[in-house]
mmCIF file of C-alpha atoms in Angstrom:
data_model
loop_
_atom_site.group_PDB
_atom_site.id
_atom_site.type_symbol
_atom_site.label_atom_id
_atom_site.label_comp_id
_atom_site.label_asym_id
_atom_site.label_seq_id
_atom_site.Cartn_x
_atom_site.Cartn_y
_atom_site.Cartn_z
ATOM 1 C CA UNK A 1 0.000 0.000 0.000
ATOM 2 C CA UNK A 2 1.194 3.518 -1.012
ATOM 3 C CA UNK A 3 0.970 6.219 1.630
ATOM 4 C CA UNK A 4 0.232 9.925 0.262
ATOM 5 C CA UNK A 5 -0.078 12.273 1.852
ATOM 6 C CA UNK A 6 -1.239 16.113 0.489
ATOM 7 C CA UNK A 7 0.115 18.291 2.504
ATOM 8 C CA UNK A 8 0.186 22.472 2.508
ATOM 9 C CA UNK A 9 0.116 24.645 5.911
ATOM 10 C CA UNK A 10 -1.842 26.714 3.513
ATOM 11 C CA UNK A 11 -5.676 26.326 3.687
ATOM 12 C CA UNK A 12 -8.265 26.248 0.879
ATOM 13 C CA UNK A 13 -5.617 25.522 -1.722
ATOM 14 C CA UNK A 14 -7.081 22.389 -3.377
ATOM 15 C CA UNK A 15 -5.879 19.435 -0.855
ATOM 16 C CA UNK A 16 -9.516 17.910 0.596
ATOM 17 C CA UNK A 17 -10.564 18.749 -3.713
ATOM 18 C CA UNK A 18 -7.337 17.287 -5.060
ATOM 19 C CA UNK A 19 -7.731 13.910 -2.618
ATOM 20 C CA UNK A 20 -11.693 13.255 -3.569
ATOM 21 C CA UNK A 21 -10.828 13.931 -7.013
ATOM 22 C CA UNK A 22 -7.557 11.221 -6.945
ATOM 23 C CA UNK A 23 -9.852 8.682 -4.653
ATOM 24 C CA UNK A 24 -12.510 8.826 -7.484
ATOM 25 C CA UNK A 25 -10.077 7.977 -10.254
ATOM 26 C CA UNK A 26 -8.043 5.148 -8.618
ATOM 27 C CA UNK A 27 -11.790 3.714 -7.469
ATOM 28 C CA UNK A 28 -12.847 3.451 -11.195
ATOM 29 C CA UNK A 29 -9.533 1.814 -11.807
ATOM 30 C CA UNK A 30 -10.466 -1.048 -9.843
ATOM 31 C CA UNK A 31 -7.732 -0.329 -6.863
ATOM 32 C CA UNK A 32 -8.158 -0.757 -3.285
ATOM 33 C CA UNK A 33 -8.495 3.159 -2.156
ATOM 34 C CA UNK A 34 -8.136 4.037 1.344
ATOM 35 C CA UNK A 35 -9.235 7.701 2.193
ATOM 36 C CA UNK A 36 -7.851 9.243 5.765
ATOM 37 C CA UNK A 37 -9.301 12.451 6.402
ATOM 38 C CA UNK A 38 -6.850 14.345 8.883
ATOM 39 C CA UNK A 39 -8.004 17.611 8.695
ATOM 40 C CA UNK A 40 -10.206 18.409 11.653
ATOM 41 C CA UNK A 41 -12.286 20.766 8.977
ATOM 42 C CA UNK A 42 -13.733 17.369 7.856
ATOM 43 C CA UNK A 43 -14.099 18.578 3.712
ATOM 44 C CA UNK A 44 -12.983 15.457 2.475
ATOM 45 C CA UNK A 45 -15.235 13.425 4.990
ATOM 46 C CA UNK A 46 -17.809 15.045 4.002
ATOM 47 C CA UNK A 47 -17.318 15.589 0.209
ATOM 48 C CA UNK A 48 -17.140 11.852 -0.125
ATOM 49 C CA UNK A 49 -20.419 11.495 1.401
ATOM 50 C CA UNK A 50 -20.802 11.869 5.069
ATOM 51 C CA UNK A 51 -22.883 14.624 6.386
ATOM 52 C CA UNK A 52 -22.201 16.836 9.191
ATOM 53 C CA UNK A 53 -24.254 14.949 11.258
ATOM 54 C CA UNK A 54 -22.694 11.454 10.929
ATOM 55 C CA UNK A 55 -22.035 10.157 14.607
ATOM 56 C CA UNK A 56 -19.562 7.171 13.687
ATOM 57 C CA UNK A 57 -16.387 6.249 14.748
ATOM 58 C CA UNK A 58 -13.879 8.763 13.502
ATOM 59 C CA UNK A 59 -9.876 9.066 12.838
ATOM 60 C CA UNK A 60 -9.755 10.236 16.584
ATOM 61 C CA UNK A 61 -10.659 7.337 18.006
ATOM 62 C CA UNK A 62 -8.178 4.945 16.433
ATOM 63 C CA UNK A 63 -5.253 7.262 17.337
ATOM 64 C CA UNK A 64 -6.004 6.711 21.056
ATOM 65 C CA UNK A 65 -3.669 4.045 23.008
ATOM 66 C CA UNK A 66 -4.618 0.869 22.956
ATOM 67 C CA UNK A 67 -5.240 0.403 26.514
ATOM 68 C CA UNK A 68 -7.412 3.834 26.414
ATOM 69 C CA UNK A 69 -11.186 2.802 27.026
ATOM 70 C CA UNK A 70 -11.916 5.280 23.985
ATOM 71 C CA UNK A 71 -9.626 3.327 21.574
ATOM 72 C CA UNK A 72 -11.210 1.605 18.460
ATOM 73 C CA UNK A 73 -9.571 -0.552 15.945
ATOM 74 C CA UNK A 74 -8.943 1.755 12.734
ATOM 75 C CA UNK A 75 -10.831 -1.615 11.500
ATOM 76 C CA UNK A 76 -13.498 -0.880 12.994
ATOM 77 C CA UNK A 77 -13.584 2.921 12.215
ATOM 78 C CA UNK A 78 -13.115 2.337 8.106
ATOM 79 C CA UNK A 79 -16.729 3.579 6.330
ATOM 80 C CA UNK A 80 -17.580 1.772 3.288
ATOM 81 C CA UNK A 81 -18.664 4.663 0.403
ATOM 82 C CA UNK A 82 -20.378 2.946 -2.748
ATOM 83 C CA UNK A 83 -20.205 4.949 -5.766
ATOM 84 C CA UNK A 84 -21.709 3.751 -9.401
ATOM 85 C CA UNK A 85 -18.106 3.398 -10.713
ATOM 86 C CA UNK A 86 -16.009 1.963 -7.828
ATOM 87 C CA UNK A 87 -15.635 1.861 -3.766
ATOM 88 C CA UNK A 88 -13.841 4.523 -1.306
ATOM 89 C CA UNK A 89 -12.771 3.387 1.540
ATOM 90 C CA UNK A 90 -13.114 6.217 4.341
ATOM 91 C CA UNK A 91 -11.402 7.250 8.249
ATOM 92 C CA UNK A 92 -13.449 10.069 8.337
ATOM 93 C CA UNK A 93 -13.726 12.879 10.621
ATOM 94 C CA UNK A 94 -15.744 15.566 12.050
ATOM 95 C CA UNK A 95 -15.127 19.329 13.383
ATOM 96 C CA UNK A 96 -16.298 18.089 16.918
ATOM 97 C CA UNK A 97 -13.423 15.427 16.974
ATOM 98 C CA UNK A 98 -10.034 17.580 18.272
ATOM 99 C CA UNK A 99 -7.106 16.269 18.222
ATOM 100 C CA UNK A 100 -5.099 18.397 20.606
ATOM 101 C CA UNK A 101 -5.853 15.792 23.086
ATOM 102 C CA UNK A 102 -3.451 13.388 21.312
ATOM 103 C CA UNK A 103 -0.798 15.465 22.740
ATOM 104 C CA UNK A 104 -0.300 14.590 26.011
ATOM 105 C CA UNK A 105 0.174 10.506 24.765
ATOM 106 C CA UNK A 106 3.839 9.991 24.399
ATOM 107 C CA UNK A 107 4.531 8.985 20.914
ATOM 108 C CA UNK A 108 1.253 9.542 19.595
ATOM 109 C CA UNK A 109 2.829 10.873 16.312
ATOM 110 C CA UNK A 110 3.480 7.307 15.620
ATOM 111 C CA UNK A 111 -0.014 5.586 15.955
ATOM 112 C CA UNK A 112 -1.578 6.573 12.460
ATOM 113 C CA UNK A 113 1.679 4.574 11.080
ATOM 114 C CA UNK A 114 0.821 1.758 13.416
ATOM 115 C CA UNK A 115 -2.558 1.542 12.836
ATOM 116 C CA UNK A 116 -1.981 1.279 8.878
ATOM 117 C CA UNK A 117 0.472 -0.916 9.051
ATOM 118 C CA UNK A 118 -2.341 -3.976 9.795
ATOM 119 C CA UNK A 119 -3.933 -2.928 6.457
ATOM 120 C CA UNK A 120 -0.647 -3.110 4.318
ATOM 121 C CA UNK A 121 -1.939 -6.250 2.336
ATOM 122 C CA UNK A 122 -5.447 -5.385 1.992
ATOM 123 C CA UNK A 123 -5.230 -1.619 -0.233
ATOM 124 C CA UNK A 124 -3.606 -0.306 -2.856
ATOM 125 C CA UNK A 125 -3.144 3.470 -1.976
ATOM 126 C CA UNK A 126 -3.779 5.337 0.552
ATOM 127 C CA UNK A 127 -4.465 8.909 0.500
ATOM 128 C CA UNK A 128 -3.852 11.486 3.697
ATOM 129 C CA UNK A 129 -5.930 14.794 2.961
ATOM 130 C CA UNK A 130 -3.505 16.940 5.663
ATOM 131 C CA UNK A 131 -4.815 19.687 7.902
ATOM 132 C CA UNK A 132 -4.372 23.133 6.585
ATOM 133 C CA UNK A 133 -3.334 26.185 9.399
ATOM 134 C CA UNK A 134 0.674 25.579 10.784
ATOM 135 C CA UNK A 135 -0.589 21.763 9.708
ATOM 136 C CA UNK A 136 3.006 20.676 10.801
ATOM 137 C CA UNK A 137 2.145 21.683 14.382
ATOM 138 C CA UNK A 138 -1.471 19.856 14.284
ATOM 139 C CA UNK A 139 -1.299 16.387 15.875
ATOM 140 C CA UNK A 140 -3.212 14.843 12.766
ATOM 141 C CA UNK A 141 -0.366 16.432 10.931
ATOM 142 C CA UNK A 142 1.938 15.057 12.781
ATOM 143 C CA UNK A 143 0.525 11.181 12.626
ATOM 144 C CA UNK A 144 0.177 11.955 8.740
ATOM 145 C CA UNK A 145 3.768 13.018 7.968
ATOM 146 C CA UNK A 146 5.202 10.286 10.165
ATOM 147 C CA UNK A 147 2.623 7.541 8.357
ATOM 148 C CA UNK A 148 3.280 8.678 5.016
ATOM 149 C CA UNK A 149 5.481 7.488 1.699
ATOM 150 C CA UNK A 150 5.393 10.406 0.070
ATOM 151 C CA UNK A 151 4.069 13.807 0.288
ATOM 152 C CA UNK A 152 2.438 15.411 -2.433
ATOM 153 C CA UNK A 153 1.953 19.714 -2.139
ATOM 154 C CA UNK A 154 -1.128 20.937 -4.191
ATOM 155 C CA UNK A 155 -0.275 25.259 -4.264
ATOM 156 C CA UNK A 156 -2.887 27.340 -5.490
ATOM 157 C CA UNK A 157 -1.085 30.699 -7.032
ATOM 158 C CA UNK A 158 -1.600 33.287 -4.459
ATOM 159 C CA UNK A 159 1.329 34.810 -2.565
ATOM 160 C CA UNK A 160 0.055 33.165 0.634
ATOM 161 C CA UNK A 161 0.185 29.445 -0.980
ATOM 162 C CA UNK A 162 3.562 30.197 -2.644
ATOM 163 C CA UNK A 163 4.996 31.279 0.632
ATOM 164 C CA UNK A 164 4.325 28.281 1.904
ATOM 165 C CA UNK A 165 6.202 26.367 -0.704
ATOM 166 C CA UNK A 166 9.042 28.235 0.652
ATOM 167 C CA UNK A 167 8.882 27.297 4.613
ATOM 168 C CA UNK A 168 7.546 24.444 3.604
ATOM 169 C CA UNK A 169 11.392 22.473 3.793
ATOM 170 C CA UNK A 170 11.730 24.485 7.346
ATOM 171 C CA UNK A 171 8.135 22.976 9.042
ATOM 172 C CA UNK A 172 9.323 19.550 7.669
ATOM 173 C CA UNK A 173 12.943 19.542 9.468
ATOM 174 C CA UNK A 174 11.223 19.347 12.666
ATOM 175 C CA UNK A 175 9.473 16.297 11.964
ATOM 176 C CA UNK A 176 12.904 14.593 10.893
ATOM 177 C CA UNK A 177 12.999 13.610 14.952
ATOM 178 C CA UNK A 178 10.402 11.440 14.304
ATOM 179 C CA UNK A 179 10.654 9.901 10.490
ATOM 180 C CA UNK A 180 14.210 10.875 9.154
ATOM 181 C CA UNK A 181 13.159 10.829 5.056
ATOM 182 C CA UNK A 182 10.576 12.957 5.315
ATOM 183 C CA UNK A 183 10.650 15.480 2.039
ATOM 184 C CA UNK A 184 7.905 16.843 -0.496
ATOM 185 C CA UNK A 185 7.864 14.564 -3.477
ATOM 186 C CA UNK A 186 5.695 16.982 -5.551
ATOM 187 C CA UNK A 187 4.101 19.922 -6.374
ATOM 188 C CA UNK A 188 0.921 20.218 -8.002
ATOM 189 C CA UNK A 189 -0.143 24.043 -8.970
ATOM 190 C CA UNK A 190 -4.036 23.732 -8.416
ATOM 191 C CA UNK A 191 -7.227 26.180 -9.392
ATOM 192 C CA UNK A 192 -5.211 27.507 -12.440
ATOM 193 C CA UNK A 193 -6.916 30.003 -14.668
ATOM 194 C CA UNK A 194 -4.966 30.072 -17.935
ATOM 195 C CA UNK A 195 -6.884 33.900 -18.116
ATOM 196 C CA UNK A 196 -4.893 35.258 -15.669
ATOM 197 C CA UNK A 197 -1.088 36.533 -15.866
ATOM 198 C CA UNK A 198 -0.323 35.741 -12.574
ATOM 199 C CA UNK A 199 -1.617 32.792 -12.419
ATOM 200 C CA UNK A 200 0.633 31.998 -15.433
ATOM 201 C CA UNK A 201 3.294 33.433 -13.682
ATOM 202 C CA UNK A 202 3.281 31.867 -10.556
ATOM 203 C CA UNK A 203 3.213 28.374 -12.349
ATOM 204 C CA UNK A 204 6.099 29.499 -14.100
ATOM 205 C CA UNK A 205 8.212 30.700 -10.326
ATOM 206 C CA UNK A 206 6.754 27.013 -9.022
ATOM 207 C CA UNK A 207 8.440 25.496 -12.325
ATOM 208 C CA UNK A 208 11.430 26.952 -11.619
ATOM 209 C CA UNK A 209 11.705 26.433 -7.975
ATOM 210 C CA UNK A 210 11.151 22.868 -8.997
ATOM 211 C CA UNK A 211 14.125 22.902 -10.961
ATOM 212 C CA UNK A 212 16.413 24.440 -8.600
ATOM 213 C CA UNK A 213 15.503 22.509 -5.955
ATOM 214 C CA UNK A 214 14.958 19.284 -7.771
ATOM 215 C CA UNK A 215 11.088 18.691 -6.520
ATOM 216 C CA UNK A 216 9.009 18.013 -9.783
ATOM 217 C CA UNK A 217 5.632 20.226 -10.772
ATOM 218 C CA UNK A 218 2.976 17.667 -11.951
ATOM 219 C CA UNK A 219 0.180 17.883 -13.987
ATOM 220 C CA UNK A 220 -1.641 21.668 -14.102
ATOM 221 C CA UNK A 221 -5.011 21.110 -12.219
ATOM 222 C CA UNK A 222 -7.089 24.035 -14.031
ATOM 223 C CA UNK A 223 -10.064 25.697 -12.306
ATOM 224 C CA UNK A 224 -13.936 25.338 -13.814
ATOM 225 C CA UNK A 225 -16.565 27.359 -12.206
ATOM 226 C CA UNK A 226 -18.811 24.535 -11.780
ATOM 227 C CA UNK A 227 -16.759 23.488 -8.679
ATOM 228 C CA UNK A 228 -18.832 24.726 -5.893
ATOM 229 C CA UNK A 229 -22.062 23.149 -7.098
ATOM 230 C CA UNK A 230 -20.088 19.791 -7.498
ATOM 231 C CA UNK A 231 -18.876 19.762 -3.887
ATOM 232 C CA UNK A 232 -22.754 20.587 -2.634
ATOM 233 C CA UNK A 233 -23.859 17.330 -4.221
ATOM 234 C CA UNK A 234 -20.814 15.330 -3.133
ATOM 235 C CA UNK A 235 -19.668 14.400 -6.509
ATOM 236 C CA UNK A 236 -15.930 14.620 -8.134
ATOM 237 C CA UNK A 237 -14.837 17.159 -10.615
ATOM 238 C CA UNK A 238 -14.472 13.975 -12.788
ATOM 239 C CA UNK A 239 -18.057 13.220 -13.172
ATOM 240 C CA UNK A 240 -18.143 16.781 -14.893
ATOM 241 C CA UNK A 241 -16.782 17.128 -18.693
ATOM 242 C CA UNK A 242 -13.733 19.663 -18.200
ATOM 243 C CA UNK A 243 -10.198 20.014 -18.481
ATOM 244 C CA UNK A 244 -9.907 19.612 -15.085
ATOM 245 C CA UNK A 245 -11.059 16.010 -15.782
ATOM 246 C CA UNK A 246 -8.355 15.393 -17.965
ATOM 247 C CA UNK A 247 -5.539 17.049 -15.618
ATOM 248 C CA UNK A 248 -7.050 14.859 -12.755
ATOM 249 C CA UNK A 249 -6.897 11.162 -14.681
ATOM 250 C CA UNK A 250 -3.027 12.652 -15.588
ATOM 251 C CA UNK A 251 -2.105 13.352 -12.358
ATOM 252 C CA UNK A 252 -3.195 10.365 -10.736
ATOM 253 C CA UNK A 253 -0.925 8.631 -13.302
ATOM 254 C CA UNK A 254 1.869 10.740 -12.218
ATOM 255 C CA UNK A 255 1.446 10.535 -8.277
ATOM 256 C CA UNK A 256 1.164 6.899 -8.760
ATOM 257 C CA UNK A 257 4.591 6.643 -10.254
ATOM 258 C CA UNK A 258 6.219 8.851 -7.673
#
């Protein structure tokens, strides 16, 4: 099984999107897709189905020692999502769930790993949707960088996202204590309107950071206005005739041959 994890510190730029949207395409290949959602903002959880209300087990609870009277099996926490073209496997979670409380458990950063580790044999991929806000200081964060194979950056191209890009190295050093190859495997530039200069621009400066720095820029991931009506009916940008479809069945080529 193939951990990967999307990770940005920056919010709202395409991660929870990006991970439905790669879940949805490996599904209708016929692989084995787990789904962990670690960011406490719960998009991916529920864009793949789950409402707000859904009172389940949730990624929480399996990250609890074993011995706490709160701890469930990530077995038993795994929610089955049936879609016409292929089967998500979900951890979901849900705002109410906090994970600060995972803090004061020594060597909690290490019990997403362990809890995956039982379902080596029985997926293909795995896919960590990373929480957004100083994510490298969030607990889920923390479990996700230390579980994963390789981390994937989705950058949307605004100043705020591309500074990220740039500390990004920095907020990963620290977590070397814990997993010692721990570096970003990719970038993917996200919401790209070919209309706009800067947008052009920026994928150029991400190109050539790439370069320098020897990280490689995958597929384009193009922006179509009809996003925000897909993601209120809990359906992929796939299922939607675009570009973006295209960029999405390329990308989850490329990612899979990291």
């Amino acid at each position: 099984m193939k951990k990967i994890a999307l990770y940005n510190r920056k919010g709202g730029v395409g991660k929870s999107t990006t991970t439905i949207n790669l879940a949805h395409v490996y599904a209708r290949q016929g692989l084995r897709v787990l789904v962990i959602d670690a960011d406490d903002q719960a998009s991916t959880t529920n864009g793949l189905g789950l409402t707000d209300d859904y009172d389940g087990k949730v990624l929480l609870d399996c990250l609890m020692e074993e011995h706490d009277p709160f701890y469930v099996p990530i077995e038993q926490v795994i929610v089955t999502c049936e879609y016409e073209n292929g089967t998500i496997h979900l951890v979901p979670t849900r705002r109410s769930a906090s994970p600060t409380g995972l803090t004061s458990q020594l060597g909690y950063e290490y019990r997403l790993s362990e809890e995956l580790a039982r379902l080596e044999e029985f997926f293909d991929i795995c896919l960590i949707d990373c929480p957004g806000s100083t994510s490298a200081l969030n607990p889920y964060a923390r479990c996700a960088l230390v579980a994963q194979d390789r981390i994937i950056m989705p950058v949307q191209m605004q100043k705020f996202s591309m500074d990220a890009v740039y500390t990004a190295p920095e907020e990963l050093e620290e977590m070397k204590r814990y997993k010692a190859d721990i570096h970003i495997a990719a970038f993917i530039p996200t919401m790209v309107s070919a209309r706009s200069k800067g947008d052009v621009n920026t994928v150029e400066e991400l190109n050539e950071l790439g370069q320098e720095v020897g990280i490689p820029v995958l597929t384009t991931i193009p922006y179509i206005l009809k996003i925000q009506s897909l993601q209120r009916e809990s359906r992929p940008v796939i299922d939607h005739k675009s570009p973006a479809t295209d960029a999405y069945l390329q990308l989850a080529e490329e990612v899979r041959a990291l």
